[in-house]
PDB file of C-alpha atoms in Angstrom:
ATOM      1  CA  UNK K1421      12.318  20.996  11.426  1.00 88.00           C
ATOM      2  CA  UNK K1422      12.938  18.074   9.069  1.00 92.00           C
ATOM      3  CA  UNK K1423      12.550  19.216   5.196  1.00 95.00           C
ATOM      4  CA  UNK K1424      10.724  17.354   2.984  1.00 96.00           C
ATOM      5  CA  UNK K1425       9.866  17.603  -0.331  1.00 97.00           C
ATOM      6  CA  UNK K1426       7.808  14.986  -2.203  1.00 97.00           C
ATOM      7  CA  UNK K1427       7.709  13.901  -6.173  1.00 97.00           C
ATOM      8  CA  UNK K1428       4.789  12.941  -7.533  1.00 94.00           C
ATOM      9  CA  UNK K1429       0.933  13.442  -6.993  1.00 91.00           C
ATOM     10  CA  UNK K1430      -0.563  10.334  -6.967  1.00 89.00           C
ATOM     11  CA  UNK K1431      -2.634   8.564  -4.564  1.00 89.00           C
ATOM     12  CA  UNK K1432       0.343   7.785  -1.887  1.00 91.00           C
ATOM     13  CA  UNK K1433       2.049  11.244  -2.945  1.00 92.00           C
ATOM     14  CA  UNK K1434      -1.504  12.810  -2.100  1.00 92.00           C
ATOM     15  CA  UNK K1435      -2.010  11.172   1.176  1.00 91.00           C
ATOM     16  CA  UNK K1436       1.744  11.530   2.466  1.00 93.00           C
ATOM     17  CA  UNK K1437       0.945  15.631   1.619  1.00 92.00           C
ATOM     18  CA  UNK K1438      -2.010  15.500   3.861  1.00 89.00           C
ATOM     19  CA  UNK K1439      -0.111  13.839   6.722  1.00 89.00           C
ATOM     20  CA  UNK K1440       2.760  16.087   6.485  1.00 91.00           C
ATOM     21  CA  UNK K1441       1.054  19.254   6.917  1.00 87.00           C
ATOM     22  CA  UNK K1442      -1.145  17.952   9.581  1.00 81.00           C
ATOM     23  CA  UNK K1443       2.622  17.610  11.392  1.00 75.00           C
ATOM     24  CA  UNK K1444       3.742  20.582  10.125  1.00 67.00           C
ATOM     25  CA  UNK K1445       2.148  22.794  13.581  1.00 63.00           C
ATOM     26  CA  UNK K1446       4.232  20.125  15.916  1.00 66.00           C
ATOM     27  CA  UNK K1447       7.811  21.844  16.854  1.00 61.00           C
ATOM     28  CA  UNK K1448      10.932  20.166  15.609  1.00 62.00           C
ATOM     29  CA  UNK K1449       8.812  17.699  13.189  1.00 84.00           C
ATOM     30  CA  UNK K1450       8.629  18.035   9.568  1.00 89.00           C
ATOM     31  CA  UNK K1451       8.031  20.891   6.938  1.00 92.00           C
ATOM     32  CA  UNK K1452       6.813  19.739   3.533  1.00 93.00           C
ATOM     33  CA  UNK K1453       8.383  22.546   1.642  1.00 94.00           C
ATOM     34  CA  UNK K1454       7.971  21.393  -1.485  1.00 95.00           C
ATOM     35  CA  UNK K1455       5.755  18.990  -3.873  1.00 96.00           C
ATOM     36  CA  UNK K1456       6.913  18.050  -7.864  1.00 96.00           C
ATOM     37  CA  UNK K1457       4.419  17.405 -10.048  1.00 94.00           C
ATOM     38  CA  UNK K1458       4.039  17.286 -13.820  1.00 90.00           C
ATOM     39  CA  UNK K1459       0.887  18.555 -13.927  1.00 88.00           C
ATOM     40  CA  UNK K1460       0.474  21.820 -10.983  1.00 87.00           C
ATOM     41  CA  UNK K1461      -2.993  21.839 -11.398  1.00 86.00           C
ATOM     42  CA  UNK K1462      -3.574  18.534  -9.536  1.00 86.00           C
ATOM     43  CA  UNK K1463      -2.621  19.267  -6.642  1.00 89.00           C
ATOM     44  CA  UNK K1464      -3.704  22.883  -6.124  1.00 89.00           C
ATOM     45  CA  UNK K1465      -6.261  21.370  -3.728  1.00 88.00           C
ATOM     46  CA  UNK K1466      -3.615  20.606  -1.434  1.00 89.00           C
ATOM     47  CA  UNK K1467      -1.266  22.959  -1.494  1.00 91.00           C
ATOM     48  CA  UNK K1468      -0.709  26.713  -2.349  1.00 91.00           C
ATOM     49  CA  UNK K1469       0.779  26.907  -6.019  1.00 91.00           C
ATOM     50  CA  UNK K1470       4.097  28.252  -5.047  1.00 91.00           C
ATOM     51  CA  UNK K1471       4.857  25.249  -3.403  1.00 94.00           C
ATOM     52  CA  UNK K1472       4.303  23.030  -6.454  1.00 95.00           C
ATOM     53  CA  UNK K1473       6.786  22.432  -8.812  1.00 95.00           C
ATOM     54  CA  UNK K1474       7.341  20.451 -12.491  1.00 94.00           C
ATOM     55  CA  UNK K1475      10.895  21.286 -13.319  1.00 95.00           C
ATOM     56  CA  UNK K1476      13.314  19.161 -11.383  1.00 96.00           C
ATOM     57  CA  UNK K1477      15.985  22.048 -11.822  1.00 95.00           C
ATOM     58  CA  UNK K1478      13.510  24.035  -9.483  1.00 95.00           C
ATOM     59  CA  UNK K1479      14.028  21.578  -6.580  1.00 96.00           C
ATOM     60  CA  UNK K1480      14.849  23.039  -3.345  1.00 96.00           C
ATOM     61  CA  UNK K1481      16.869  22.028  -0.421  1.00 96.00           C
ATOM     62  CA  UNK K1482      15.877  19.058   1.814  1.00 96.00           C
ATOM     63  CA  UNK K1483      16.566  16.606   4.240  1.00 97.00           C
ATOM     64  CA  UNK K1484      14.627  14.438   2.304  1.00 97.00           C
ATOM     65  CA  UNK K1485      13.348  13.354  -0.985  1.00 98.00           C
ATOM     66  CA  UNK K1486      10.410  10.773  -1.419  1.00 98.00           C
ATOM     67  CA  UNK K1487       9.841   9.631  -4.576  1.00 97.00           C
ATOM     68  CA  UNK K1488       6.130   9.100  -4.513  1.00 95.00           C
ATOM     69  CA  UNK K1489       5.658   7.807  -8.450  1.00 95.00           C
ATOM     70  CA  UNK K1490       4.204   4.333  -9.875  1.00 92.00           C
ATOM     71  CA  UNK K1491       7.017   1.789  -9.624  1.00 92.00           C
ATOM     72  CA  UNK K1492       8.276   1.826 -13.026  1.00 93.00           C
ATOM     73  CA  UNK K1493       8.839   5.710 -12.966  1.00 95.00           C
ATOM     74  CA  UNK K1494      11.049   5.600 -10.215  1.00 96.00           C
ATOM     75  CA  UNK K1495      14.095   5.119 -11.686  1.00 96.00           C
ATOM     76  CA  UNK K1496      13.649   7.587 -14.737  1.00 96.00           C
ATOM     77  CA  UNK K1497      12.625  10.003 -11.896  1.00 96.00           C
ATOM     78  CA  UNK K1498      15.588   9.093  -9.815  1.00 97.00           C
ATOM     79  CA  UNK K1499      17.865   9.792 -12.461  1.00 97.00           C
ATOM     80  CA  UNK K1500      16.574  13.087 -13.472  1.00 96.00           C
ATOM     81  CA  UNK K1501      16.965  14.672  -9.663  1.00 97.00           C
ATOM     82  CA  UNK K1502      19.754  17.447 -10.312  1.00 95.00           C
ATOM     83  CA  UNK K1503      21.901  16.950  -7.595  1.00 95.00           C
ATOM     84  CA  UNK K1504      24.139  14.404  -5.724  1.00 96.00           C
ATOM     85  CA  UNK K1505      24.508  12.953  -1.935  1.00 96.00           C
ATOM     86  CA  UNK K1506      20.741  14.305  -0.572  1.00 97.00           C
ATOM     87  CA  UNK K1507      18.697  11.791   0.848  1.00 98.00           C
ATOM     88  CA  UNK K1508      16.706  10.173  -1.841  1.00 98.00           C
ATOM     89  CA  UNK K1509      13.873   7.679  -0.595  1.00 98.00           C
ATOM     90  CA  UNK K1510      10.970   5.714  -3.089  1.00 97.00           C
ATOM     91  CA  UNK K1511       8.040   4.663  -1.029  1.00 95.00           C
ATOM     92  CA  UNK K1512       7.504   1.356  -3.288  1.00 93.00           C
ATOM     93  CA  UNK K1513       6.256  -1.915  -1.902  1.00 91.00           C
ATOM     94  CA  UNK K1514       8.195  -4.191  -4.340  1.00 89.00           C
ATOM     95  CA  UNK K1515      11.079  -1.829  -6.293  1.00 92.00           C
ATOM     96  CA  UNK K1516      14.356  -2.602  -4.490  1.00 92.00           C
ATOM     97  CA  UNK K1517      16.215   0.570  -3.032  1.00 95.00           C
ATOM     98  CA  UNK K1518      19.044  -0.266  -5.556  1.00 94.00           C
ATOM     99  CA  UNK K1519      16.504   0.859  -8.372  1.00 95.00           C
ATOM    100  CA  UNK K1520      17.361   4.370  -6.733  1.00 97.00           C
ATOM    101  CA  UNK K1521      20.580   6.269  -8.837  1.00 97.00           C
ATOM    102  CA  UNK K1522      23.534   5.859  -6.454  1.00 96.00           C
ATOM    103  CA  UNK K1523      24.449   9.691  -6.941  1.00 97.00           C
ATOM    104  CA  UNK K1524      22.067  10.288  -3.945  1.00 97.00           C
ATOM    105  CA  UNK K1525      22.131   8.395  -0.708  1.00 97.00           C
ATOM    106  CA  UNK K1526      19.163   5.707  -1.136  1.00 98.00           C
ATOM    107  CA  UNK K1527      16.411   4.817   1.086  1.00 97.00           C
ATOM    108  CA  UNK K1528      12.882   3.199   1.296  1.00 97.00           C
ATOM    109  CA  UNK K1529      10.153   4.827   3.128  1.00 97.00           C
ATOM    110  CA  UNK K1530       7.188   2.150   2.463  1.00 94.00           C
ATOM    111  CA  UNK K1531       3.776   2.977   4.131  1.00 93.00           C
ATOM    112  CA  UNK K1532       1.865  -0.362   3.859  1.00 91.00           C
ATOM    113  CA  UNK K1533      -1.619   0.291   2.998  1.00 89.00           C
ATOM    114  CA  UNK K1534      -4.039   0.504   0.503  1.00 82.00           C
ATOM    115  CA  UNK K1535      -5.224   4.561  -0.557  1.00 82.00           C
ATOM    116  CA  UNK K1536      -7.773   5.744  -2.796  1.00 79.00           C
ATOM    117  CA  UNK K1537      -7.595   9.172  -3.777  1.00 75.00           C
ATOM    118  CA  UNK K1538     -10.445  11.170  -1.733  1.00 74.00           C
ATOM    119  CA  UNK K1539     -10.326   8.875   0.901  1.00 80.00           C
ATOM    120  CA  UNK K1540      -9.140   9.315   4.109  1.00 80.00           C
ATOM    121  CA  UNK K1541      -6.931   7.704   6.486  1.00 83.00           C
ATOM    122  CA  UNK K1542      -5.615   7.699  10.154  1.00 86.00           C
ATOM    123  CA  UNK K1543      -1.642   7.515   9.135  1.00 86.00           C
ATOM    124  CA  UNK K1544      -1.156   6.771  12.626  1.00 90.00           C
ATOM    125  CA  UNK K1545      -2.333   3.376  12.124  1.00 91.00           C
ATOM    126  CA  UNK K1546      -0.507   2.335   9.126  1.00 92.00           C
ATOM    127  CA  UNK K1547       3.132   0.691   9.382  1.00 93.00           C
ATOM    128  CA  UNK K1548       6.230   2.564   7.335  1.00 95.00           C
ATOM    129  CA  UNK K1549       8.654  -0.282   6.308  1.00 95.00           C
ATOM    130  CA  UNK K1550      12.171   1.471   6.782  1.00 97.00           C
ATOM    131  CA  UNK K1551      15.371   0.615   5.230  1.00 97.00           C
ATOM    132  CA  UNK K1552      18.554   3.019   4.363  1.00 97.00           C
ATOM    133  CA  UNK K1553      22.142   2.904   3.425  1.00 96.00           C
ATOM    134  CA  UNK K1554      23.771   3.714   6.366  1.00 95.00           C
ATOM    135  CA  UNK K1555      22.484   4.464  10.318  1.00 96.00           C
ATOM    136  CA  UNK K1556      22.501   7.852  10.148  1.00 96.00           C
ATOM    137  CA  UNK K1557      20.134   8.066   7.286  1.00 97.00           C
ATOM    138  CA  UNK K1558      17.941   5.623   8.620  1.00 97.00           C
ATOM    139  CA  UNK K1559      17.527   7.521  12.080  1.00 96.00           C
ATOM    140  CA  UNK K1560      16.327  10.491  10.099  1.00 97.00           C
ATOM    141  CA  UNK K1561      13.407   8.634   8.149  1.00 97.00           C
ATOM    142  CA  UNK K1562      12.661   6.789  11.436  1.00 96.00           C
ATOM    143  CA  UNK K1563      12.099  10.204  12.657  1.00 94.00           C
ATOM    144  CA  UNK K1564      10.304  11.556   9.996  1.00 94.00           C
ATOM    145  CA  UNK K1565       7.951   7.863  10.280  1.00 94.00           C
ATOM    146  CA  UNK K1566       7.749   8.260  13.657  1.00 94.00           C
ATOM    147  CA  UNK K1567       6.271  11.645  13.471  1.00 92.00           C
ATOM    148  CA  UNK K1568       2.754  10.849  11.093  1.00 91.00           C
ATOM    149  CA  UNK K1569       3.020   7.262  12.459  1.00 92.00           C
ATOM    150  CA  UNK K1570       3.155   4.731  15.433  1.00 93.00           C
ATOM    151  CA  UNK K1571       4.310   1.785  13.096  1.00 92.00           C
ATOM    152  CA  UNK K1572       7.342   2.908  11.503  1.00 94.00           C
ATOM    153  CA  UNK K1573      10.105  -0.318  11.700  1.00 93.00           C
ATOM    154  CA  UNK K1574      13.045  -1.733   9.591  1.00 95.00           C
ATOM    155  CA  UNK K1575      12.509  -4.521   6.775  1.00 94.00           C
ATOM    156  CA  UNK K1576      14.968  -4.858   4.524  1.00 92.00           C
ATOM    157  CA  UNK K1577      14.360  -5.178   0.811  1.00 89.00           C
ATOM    158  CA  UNK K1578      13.319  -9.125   0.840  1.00 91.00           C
ATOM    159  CA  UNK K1579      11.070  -8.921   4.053  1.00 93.00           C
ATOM    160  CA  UNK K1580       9.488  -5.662   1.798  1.00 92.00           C
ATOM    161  CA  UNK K1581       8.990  -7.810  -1.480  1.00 91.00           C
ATOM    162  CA  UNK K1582       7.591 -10.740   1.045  1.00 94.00           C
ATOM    163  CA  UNK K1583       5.152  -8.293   2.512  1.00 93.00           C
ATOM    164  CA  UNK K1584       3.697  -6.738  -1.073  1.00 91.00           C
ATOM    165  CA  UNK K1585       3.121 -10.302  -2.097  1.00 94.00           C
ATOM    166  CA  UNK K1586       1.347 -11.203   1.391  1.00 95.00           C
ATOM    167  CA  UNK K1587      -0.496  -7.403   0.804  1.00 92.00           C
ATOM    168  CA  UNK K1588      -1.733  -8.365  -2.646  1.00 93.00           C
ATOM    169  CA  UNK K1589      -3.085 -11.475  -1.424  1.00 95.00           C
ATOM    170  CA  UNK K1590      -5.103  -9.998   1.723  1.00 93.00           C
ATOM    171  CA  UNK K1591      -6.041  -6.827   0.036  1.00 93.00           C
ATOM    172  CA  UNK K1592      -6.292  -7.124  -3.606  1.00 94.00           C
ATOM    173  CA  UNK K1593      -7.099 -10.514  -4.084  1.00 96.00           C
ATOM    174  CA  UNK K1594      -9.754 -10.167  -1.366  1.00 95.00           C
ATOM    175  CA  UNK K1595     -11.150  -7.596  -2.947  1.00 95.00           C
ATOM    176  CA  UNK K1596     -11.107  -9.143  -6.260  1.00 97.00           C
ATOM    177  CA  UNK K1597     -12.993 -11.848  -4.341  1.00 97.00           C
ATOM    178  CA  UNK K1598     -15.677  -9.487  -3.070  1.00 97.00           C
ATOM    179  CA  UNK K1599     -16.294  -8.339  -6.768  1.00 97.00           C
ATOM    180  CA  UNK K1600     -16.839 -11.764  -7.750  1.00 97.00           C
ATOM    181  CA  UNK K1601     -19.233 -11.980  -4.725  1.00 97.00           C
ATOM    182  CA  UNK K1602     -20.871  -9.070  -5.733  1.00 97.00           C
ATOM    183  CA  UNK K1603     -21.699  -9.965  -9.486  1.00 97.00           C
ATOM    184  CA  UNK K1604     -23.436 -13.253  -8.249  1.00 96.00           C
ATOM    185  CA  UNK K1605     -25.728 -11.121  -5.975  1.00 96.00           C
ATOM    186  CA  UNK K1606     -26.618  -8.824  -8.928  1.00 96.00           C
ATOM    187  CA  UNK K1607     -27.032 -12.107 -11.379  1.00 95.00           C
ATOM    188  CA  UNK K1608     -29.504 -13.403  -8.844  1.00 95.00           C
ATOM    189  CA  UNK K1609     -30.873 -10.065  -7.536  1.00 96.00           C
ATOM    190  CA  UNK K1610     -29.664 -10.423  -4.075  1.00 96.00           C
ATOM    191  CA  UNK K1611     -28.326  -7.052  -2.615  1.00 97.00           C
ATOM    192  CA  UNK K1612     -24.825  -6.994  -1.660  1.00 97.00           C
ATOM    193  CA  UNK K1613     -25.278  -5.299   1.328  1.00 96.00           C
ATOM    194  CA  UNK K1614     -26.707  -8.533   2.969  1.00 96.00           C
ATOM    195  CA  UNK K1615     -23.023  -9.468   3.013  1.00 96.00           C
ATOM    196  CA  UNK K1616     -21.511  -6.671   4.644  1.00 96.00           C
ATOM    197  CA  UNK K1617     -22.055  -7.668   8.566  1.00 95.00           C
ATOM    198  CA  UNK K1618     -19.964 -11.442   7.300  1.00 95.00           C
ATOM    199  CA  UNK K1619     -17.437  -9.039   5.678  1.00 95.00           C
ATOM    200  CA  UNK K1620     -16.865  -7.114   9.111  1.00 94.00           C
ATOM    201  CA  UNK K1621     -17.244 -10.030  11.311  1.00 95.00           C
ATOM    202  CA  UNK K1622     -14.433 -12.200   8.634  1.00 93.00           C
ATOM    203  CA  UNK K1623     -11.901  -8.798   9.249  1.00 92.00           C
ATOM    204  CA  UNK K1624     -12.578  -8.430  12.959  1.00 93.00           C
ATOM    205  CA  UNK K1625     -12.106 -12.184  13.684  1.00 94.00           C
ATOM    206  CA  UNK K1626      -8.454 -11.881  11.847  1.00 91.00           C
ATOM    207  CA  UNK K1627      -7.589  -9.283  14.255  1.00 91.00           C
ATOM    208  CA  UNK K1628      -7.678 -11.738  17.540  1.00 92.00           C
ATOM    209  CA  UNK K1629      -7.322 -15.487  15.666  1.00 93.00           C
ATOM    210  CA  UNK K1630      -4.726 -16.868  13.095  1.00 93.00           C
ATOM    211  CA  UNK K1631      -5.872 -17.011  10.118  1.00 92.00           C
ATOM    212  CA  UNK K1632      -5.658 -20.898  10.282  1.00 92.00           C
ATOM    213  CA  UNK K1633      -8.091 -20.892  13.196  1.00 92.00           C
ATOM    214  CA  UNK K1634     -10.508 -18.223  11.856  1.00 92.00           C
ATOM    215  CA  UNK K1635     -11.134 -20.626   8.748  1.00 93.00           C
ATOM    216  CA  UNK K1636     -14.453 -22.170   8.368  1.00 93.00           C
ATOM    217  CA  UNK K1637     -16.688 -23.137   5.400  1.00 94.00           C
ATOM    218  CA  UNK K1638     -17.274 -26.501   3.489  1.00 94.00           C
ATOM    219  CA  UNK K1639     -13.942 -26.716   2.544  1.00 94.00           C
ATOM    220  CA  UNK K1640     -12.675 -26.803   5.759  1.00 92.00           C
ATOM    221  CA  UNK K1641     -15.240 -29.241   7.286  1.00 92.00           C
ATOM    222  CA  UNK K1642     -14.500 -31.261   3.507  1.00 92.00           C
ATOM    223  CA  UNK K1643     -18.264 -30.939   3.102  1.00 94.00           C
ATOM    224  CA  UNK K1644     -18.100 -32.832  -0.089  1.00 95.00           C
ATOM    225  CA  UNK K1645     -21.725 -32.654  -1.211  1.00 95.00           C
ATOM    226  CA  UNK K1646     -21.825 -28.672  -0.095  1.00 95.00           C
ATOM    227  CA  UNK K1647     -19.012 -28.217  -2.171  1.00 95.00           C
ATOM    228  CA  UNK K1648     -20.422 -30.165  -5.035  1.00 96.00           C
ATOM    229  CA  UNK K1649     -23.742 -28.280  -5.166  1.00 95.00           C
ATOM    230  CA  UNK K1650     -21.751 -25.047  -5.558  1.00 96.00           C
ATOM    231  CA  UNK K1651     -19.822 -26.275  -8.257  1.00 95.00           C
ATOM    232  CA  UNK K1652     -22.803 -27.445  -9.907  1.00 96.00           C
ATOM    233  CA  UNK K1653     -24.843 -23.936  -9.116  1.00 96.00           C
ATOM    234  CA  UNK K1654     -21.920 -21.548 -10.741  1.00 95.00           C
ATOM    235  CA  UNK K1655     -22.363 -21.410 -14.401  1.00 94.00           C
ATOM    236  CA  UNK K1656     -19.224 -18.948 -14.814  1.00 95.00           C
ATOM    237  CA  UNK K1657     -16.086 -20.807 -15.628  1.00 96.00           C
ATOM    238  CA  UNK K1658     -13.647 -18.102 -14.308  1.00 96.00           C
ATOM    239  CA  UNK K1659     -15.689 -18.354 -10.989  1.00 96.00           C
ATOM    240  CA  UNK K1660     -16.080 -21.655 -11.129  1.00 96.00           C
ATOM    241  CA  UNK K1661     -12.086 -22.356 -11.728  1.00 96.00           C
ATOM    242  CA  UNK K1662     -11.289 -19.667  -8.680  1.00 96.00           C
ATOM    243  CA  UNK K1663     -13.616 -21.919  -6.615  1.00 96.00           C
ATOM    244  CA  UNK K1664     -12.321 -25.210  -7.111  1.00 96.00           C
ATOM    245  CA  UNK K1665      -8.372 -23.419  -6.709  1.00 96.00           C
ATOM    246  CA  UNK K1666      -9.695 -21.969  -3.506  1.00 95.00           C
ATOM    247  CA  UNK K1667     -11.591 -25.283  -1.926  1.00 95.00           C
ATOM    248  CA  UNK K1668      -8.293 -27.010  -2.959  1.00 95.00           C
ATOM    249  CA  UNK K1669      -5.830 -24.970  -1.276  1.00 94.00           C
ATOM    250  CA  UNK K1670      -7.808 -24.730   2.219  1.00 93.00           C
ATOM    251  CA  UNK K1671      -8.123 -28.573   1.838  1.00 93.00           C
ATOM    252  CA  UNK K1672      -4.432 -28.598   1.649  1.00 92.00           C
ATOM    253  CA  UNK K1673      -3.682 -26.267   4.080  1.00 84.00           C
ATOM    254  CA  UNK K1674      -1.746 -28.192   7.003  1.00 58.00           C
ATOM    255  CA  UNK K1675      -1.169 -30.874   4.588  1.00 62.00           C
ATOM    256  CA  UNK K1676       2.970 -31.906   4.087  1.00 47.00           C
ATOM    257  CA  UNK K1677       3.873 -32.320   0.311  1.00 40.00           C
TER     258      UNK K1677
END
């Protein structure tokens, strides 16, 4: 069995916990033998209370350390581990591994995917973004991603950073986008569930066109007077700038500089 313990109890730390133990029956996978947390009491849910820990100096033995903490906790976290040469890996989407204290042997072990705390999800389906120091280190979180995943590949540090960027624009952005979408329903009393079968359709075309080919709208048929009239109809200048920045940039699309 592969020990891990993880630090923190966030929403990743939280959802790596339930994916562990639902390995934990499989022979030769991994035992999650241990969870840090500052406060015990949040994570009593998950996990008996002798298992949770918030004094560093009462870290056990592992294979395997994931530092499971908000991005600029990691390395005040990193540094406070009492020991030297375990296997110490952050699962951040945009921290470098070198943020990690070079005491310990430093790795990344970066699901990609967006969690909410209470809500579940199939880790099988998400992709872990690998990277380590030296082979032998990265063969043991390969086996550990392997084992609660079916996506679990090597990207280095730059190809990570590149993919938070590309993540913030398709998931947070988006939804930033569907908020917008939403308050100009509720200004105009239009439910915003009238939306939801273009919302599906829009994700499920993605999965079998490029994005380039899924576009459509006035802005890609430069529907000048469409676009015009919706300009004219949104009375919110934050809206109204996202808009234009939007209609722009899909006009451009294609287009050399």
């Amino acid at each position: 069995m592969i020990k891990v313990i993880i630090i923190g109890s966030g929403n990743v730390a939280q959802h790596l916990i339930n994916a562990f133990q639902n390995e934990e029956k499989r022979e030769n996978g991994i035992e999650l033998i241990q969870v840090f947390s500052r406060k015990k009491e949040s994570l009593i849910s998950l996990l008996p209370l002798d298992k949770i820990t918030n004094q560093f100096s009462e870290l056990l033995a592992a294979d395997l350390y994931l530092i499971a903490v908000s991005d600029d906790a990691i390395e005040e976290v990193s540094n406070a581990l009492p020991f030297k040469n375990r296997l110490v890996a952050h699962t951040s989407g945009s921290a470098p591994m070198t943020v990690l204290n070079s005491s310990n042997r430093r790795a990344v072990f970066y699901p990609l995917q967006t969690f909410t705390k209470n809500k579940a999800v199939d880790f099988k389906t998400i992709p872990i973004c690998l990277e380590a120091e030296n082979d032998a280190d990265f063969e043991l979180i390969s086996k550990v991603g392997k084992l609660i995943s079916n996506q679990a590949t090597a990207i280095n540090s730059e190809q990570r950073k590149a993919l938070h960027v590309a993540a913030v624009f398709v998931n947070n952005f988006t939804n930033h986008i569907y908020q917008i979408g939403n308050d100009i329903c509720n200004e105009h009393q239009v439910p915003f569930a009238i939306l939801k079968p273009l919302i599906q359709e829009t994700a499920q075309k993605i999965l079998e066109l490029t994005p380039e080919k899924a576009q459509t709208g006035p802005a890609k048929r430069n529907d000048q007077k469409t676009i015009e009239a919706h300009e004219q109809f949104i009375t919110d200048e934050n809206q109204l700038n996202i808009y234009k920045i939007l209609t722009q940039s899909i006009q451009n699309n294609g287009k050399k500089l």
